[in-house]
PDB file of C-alpha atoms in Angstrom:
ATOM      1  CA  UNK A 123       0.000   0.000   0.000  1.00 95.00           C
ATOM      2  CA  UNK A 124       1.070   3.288  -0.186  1.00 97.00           C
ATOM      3  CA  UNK A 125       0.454   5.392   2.566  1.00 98.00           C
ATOM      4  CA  UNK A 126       0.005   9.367   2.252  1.00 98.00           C
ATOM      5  CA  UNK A 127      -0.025  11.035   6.306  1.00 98.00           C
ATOM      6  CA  UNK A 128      -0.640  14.173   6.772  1.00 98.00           C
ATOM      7  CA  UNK A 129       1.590  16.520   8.221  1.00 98.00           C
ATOM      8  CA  UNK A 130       0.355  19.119  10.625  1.00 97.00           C
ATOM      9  CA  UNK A 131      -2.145  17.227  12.930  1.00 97.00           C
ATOM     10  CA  UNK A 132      -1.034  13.677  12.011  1.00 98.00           C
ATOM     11  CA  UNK A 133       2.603  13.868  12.015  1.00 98.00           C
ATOM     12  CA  UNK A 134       3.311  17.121  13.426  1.00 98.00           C
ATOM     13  CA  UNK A 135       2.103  19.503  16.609  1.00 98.00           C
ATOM     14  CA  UNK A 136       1.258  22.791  14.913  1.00 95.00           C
ATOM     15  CA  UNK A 137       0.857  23.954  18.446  1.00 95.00           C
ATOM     16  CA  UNK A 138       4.150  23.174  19.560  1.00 96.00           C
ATOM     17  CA  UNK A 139       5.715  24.785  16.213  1.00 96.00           C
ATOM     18  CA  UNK A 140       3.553  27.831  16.574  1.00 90.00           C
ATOM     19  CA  UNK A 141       4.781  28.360  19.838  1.00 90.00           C
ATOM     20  CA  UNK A 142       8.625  27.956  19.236  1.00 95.00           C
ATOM     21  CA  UNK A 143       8.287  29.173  16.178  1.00 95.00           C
ATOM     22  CA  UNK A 144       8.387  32.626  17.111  1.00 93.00           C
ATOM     23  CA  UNK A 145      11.282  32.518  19.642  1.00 95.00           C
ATOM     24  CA  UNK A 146      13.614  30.711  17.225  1.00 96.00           C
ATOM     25  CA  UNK A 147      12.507  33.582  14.797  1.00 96.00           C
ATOM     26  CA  UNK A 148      13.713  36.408  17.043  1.00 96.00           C
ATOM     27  CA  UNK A 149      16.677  35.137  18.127  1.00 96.00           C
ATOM     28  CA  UNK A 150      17.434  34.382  14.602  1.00 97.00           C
ATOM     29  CA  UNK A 151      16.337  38.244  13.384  1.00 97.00           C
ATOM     30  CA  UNK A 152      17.456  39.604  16.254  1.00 96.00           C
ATOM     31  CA  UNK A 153      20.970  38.259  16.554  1.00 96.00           C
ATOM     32  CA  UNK A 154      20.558  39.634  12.741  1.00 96.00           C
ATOM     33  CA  UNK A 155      19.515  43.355  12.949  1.00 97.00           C
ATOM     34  CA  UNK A 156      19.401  43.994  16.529  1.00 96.00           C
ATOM     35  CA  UNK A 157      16.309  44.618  18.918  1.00 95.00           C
ATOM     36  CA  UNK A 158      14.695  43.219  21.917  1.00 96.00           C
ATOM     37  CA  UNK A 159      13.789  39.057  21.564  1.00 95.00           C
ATOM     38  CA  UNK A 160      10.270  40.110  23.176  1.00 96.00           C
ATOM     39  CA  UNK A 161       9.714  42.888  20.209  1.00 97.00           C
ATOM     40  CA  UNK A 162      10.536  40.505  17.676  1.00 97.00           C
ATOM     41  CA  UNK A 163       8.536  37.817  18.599  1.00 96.00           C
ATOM     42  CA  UNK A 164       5.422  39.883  19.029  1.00 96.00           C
ATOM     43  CA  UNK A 165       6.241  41.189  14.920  1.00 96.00           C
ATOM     44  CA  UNK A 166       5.730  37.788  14.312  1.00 95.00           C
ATOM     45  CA  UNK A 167       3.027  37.199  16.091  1.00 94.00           C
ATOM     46  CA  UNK A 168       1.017  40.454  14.587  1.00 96.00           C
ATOM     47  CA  UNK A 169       2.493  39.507  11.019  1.00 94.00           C
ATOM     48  CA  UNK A 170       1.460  35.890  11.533  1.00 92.00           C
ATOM     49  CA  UNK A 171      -2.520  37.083  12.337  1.00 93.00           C
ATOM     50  CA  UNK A 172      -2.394  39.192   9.246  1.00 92.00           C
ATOM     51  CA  UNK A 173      -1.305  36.184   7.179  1.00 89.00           C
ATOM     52  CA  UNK A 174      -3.980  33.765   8.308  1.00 86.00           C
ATOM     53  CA  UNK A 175      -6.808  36.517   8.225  1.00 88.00           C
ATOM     54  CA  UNK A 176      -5.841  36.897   4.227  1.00 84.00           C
ATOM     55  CA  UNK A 177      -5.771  33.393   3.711  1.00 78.00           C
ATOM     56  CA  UNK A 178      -9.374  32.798   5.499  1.00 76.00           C
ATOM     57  CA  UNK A 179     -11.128  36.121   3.354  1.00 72.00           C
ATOM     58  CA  UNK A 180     -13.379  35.164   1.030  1.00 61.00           C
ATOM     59  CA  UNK A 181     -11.946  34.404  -2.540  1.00 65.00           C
ATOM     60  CA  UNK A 182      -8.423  34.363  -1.564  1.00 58.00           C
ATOM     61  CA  UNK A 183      -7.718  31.212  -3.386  1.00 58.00           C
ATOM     62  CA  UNK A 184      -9.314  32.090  -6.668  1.00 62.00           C
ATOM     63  CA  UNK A 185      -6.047  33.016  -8.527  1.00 65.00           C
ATOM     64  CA  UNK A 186      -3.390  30.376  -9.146  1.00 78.00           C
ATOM     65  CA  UNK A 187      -3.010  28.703  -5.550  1.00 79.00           C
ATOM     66  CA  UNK A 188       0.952  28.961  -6.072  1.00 82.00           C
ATOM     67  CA  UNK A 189       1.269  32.266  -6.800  1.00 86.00           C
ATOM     68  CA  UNK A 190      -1.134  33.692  -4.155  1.00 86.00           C
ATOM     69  CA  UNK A 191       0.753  31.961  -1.507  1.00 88.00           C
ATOM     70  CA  UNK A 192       3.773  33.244  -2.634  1.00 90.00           C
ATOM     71  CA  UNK A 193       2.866  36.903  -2.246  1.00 90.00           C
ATOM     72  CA  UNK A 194       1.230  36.164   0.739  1.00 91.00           C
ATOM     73  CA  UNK A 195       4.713  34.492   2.020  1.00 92.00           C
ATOM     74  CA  UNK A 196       6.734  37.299   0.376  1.00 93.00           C
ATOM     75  CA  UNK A 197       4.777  39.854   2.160  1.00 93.00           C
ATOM     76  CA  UNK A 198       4.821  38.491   6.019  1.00 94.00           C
ATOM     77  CA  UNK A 199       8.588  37.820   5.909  1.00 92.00           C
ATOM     78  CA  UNK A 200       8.902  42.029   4.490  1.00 95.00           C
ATOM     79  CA  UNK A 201       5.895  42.572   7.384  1.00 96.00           C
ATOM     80  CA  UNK A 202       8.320  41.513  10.002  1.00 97.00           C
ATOM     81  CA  UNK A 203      10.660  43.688   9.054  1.00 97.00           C
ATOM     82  CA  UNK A 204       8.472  46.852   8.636  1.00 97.00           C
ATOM     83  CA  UNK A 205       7.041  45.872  12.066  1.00 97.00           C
ATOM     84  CA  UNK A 206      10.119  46.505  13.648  1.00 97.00           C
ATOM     85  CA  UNK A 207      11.689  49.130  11.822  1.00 97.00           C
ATOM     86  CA  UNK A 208      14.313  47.407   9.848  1.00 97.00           C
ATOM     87  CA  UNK A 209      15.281  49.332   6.963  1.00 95.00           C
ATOM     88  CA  UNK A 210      17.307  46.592   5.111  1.00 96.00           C
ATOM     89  CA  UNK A 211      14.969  44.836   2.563  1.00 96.00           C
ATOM     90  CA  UNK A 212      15.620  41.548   0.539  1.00 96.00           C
ATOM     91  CA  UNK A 213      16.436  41.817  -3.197  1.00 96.00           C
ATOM     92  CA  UNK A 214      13.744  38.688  -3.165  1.00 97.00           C
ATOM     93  CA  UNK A 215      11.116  38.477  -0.670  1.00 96.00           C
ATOM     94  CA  UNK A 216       9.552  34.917  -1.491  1.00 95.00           C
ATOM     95  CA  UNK A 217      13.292  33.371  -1.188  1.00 96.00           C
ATOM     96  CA  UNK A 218      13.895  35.732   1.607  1.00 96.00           C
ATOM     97  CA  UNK A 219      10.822  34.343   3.418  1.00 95.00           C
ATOM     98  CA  UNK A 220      10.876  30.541   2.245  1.00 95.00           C
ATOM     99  CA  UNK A 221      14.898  30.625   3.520  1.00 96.00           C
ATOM    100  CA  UNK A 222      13.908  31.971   6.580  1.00 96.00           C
ATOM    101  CA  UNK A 223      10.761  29.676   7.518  1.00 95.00           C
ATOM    102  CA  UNK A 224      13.250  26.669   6.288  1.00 97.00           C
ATOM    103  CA  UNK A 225      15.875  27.803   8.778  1.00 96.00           C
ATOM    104  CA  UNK A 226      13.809  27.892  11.640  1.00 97.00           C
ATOM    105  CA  UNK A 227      11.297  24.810  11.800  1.00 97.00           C
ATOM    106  CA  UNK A 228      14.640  23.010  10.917  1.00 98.00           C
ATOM    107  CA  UNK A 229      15.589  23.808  14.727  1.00 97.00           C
ATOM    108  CA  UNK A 230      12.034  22.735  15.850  1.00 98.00           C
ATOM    109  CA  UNK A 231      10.849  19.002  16.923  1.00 98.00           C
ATOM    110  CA  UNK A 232       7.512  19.015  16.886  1.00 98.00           C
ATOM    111  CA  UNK A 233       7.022  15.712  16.275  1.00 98.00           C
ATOM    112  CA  UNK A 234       4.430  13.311  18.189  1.00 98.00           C
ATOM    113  CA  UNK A 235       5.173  11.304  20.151  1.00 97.00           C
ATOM    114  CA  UNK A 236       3.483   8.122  18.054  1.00 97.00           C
ATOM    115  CA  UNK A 237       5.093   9.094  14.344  1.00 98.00           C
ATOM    116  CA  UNK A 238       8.608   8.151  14.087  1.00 97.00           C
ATOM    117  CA  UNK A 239       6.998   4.498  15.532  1.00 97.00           C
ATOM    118  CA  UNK A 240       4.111   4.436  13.407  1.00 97.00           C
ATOM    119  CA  UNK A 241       6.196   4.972  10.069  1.00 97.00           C
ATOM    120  CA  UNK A 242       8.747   2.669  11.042  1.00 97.00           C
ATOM    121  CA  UNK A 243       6.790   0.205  10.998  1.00 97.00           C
ATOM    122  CA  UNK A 244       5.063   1.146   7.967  1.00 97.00           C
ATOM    123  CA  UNK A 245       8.176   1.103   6.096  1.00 96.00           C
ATOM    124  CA  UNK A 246       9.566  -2.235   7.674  1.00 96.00           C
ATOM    125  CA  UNK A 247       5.890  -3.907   6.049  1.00 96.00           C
ATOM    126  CA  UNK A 248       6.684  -2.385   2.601  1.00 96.00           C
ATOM    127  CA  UNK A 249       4.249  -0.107   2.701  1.00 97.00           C
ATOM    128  CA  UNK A 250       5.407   3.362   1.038  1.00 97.00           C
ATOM    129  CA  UNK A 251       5.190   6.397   3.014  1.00 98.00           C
ATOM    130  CA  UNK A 252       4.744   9.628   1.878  1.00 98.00           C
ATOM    131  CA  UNK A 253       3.448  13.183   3.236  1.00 98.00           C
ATOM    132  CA  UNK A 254       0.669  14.973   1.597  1.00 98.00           C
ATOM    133  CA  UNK A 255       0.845  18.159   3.187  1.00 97.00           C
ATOM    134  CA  UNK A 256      -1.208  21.555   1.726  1.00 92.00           C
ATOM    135  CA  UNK A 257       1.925  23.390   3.589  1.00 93.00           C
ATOM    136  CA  UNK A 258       4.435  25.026   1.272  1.00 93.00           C
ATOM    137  CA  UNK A 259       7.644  23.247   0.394  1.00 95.00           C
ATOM    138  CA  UNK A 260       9.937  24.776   2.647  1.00 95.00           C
ATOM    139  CA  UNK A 261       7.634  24.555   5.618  1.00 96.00           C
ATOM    140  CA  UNK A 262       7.323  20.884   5.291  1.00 97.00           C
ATOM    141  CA  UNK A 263      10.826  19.977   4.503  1.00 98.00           C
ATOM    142  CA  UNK A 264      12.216  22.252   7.497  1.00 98.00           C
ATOM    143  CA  UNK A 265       9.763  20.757   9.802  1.00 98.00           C
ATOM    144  CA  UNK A 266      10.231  17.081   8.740  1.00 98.00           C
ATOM    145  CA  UNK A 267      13.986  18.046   9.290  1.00 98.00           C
ATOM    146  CA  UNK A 268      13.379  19.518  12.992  1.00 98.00           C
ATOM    147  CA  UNK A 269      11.355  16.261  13.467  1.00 98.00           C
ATOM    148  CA  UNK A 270      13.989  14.272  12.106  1.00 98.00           C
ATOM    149  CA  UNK A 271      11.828  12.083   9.558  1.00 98.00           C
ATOM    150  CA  UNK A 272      12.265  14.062   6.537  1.00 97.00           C
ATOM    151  CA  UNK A 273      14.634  10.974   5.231  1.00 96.00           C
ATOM    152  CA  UNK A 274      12.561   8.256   6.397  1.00 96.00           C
ATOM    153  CA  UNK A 275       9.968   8.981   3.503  1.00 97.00           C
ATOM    154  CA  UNK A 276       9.283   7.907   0.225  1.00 97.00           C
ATOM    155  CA  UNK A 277       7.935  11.124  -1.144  1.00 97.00           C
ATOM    156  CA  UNK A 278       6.694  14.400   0.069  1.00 97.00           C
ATOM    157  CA  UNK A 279       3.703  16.300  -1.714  1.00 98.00           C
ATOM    158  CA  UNK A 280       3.290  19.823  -0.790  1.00 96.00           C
ATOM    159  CA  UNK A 281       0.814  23.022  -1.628  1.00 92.00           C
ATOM    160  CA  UNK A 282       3.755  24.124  -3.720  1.00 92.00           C
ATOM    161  CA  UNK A 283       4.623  21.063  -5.505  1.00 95.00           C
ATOM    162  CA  UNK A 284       0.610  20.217  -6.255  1.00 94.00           C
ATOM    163  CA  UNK A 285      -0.017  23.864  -6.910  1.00 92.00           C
ATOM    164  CA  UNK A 286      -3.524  23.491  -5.793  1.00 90.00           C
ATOM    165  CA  UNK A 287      -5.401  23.601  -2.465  1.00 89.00           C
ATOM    166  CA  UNK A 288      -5.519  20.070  -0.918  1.00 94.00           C
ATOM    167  CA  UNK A 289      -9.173  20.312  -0.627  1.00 93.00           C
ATOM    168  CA  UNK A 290      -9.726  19.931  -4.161  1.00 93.00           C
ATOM    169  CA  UNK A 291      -9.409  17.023  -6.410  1.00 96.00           C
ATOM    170  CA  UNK A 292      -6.622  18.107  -8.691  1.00 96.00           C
ATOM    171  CA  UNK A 293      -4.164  17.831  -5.855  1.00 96.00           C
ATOM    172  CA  UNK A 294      -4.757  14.500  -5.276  1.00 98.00           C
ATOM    173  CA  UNK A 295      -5.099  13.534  -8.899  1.00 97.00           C
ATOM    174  CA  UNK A 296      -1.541  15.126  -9.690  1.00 97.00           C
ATOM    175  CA  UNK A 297       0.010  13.177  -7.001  1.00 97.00           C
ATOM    176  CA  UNK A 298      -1.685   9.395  -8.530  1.00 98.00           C
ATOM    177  CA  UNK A 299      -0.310  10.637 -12.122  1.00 97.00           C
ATOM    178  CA  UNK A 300       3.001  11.387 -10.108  1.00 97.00           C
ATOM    179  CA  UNK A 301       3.771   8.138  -8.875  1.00 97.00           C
ATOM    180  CA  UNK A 302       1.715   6.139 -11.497  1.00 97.00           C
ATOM    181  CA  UNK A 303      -0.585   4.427  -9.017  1.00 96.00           C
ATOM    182  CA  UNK A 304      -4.147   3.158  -9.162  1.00 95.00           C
ATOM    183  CA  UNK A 305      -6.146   4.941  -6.361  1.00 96.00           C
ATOM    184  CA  UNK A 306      -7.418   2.260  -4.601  1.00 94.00           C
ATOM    185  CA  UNK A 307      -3.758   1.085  -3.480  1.00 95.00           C
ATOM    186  CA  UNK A 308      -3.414   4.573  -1.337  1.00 97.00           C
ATOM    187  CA  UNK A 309      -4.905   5.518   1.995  1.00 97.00           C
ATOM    188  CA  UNK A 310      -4.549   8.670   3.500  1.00 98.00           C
ATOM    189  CA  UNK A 311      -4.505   9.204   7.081  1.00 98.00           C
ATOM    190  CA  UNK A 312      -5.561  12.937   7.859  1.00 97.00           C
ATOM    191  CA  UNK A 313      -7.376  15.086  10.886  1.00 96.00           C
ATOM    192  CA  UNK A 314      -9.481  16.977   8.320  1.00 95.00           C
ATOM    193  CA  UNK A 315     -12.460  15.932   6.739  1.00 96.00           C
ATOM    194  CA  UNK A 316     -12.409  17.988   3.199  1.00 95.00           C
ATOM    195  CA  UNK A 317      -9.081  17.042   2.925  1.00 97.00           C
ATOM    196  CA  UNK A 318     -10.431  13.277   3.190  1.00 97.00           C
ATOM    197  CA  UNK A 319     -13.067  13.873   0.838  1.00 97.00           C
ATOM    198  CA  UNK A 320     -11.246  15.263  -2.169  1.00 97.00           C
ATOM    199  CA  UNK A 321      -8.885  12.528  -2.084  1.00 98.00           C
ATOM    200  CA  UNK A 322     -11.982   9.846  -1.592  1.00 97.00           C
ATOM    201  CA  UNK A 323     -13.295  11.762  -4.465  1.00 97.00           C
ATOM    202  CA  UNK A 324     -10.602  11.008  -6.436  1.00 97.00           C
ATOM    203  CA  UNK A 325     -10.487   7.224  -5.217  1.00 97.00           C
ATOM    204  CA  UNK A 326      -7.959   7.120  -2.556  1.00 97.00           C
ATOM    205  CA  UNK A 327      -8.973   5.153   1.019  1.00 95.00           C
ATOM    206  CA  UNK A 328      -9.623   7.747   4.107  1.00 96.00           C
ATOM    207  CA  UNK A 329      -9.044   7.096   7.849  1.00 96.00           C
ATOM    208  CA  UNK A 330      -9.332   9.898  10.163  1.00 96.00           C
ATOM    209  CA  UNK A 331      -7.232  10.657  13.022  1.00 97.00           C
ATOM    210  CA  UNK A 332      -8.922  12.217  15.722  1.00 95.00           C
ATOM    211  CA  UNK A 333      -6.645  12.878  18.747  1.00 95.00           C
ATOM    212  CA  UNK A 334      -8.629  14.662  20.324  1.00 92.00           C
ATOM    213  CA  UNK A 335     -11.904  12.882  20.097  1.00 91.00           C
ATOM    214  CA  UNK A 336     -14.196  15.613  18.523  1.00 92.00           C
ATOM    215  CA  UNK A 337     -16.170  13.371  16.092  1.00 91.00           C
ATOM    216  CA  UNK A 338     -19.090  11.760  17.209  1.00 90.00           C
ATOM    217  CA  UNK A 339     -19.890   8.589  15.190  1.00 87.00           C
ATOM    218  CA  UNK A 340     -22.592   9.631  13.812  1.00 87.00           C
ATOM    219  CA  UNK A 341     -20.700  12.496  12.271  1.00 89.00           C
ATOM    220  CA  UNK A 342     -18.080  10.713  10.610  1.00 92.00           C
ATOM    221  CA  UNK A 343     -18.803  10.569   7.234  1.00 91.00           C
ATOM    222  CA  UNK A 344     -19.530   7.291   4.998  1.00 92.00           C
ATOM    223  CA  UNK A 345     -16.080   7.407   3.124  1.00 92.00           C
ATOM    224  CA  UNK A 346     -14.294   7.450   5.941  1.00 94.00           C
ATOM    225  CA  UNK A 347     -12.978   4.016   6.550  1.00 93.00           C
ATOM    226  CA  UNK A 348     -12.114   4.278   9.962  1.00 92.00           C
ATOM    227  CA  UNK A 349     -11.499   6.163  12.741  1.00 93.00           C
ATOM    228  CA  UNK A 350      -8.127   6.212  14.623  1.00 95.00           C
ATOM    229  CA  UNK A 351      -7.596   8.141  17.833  1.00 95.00           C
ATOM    230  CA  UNK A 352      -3.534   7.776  17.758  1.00 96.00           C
ATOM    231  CA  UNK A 353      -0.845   6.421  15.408  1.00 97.00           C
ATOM    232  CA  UNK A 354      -0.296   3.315  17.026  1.00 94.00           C
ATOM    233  CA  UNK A 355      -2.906   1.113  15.548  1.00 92.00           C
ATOM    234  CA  UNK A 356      -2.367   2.545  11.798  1.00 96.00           C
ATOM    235  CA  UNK A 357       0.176   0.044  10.773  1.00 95.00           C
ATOM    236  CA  UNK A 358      -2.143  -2.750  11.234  1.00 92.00           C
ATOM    237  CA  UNK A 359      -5.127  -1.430   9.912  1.00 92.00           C
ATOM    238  CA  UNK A 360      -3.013  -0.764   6.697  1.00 94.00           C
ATOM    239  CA  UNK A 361      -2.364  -4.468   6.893  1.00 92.00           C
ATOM    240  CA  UNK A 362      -6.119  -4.972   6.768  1.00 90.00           C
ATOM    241  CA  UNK A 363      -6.844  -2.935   4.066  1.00 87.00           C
ATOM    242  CA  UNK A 364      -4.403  -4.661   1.971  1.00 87.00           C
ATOM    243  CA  UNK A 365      -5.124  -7.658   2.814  1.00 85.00           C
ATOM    244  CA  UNK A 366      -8.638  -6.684   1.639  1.00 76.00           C
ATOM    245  CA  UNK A 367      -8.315  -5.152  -1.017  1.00 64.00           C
ATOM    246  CA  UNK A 368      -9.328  -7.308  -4.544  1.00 49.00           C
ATOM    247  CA  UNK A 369      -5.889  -8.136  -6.507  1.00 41.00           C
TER     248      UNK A 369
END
């Protein structure tokens, strides 16, 4: 089987890289250009609200997904900067920015506890392991670095290397025309629902991992396969599939 997991929820605590995030950021910056840690770290935090608020407006996604995240990206990284009165600017923003957020997940483990476990033992069954993340390149290769299981994958597919919102279809269908697979030999394990139904929609398997146990049964929908509350059981219930599934 081949096995897509999700990064931030699945693989990855986006509450523990949110909060370090922004340390490792101003000691970085402000070993850099000078200026109190505290100052810095609240430039991210203002720049960082800005960001998501533009990426939640209505119709934010309606130009190429690619480019709209990179001016989005381009612009926080410059926001910093303005925030704090920093009159150098990069000759390029977006590698400016995409350097930068590489740099510092890199220096952040925000791993689970369960992962590293969970796809070991994937790999040691055959199954291939991959990361289907809507996060941009450089976010998921620095924090797969800071976690350390960047080089126990197969494959990583991002936001940037889909260039299309994992909600939708066409991300999923790129990465089966990628790897040359029939559909019904992937699963993906994910914590979000309409990221679960465009990939059943385009004929993957879907269990959903619910660590904190906010779905009722009766809410889970009817192409979700299963519902796991931790990493621990996946490896088996991968077995099962296979082992189920018509040759």
């Amino acid at each position: 089987m081949r096995v897509f997991l999700d990064l931030w929820g699945v693989l990855l605590d986006s509450d523990t890289m949110q909060r370090e995030y922004g340390f490792a950021l101003a000691r970085y910056l402000g070993g850099r250009f000078g200026g109190e840690e505290g100052r810095w770290v609240a430039a991210h935090d203002a720049a960082w609200t800005a960001y998501v608020e533009a990426v939640e407006s209505p119709g934010w996604d309606r130009a190429r997904w690619g480019a709209t995240v990179e001016r989005l990206d381009a612009n926080f990284a410059v926001s910093i900067l303005e925030r704090m009165h920093v009159d150098w600017r990069p000759a390029d923003p977006l590698a400016f920015s995409r350097d930068l957020e590489f740099r510092m997940t890199s220096l952040i483990d925000a791993r689970f506890p369960d992962a590293r476990r969970a796809v070991e033992r994937l790999r040691t069954a055959r199954h291939a392991v991959y990361v289907a993340t809507q996060a941009t390149d450089s976010n998921a290769r620095g924090s797969l670095t800071g976690a350390g299981l960047l080089d126990s994958l197969d494959g990583l597919f991002t936001g940037t290397s889909q260039d299309a919102p994992k909600a939708h279809r066409v991300y999923w269908d790129r990465a089966l025309a990628t790897l040359a697979v029939r559909p019904e030999t992937c699963v993906l394990v994910d914590d979000r629902v309409d990221y679960l139904a465009a990939a059943h929609e385009a004929g993957l398997q879907g269990l959903l991992l619910d660590r904190e146990g906010i779905y009722e049964p009766e809410t889970v929908p009817s192409f979700v396969r299963a519902t796991l509350r931790n990493l621990a059981g996946l490896p088996h219930f991968v077995g099962t599939l296979e082992a189920g599934r018509p040759g």
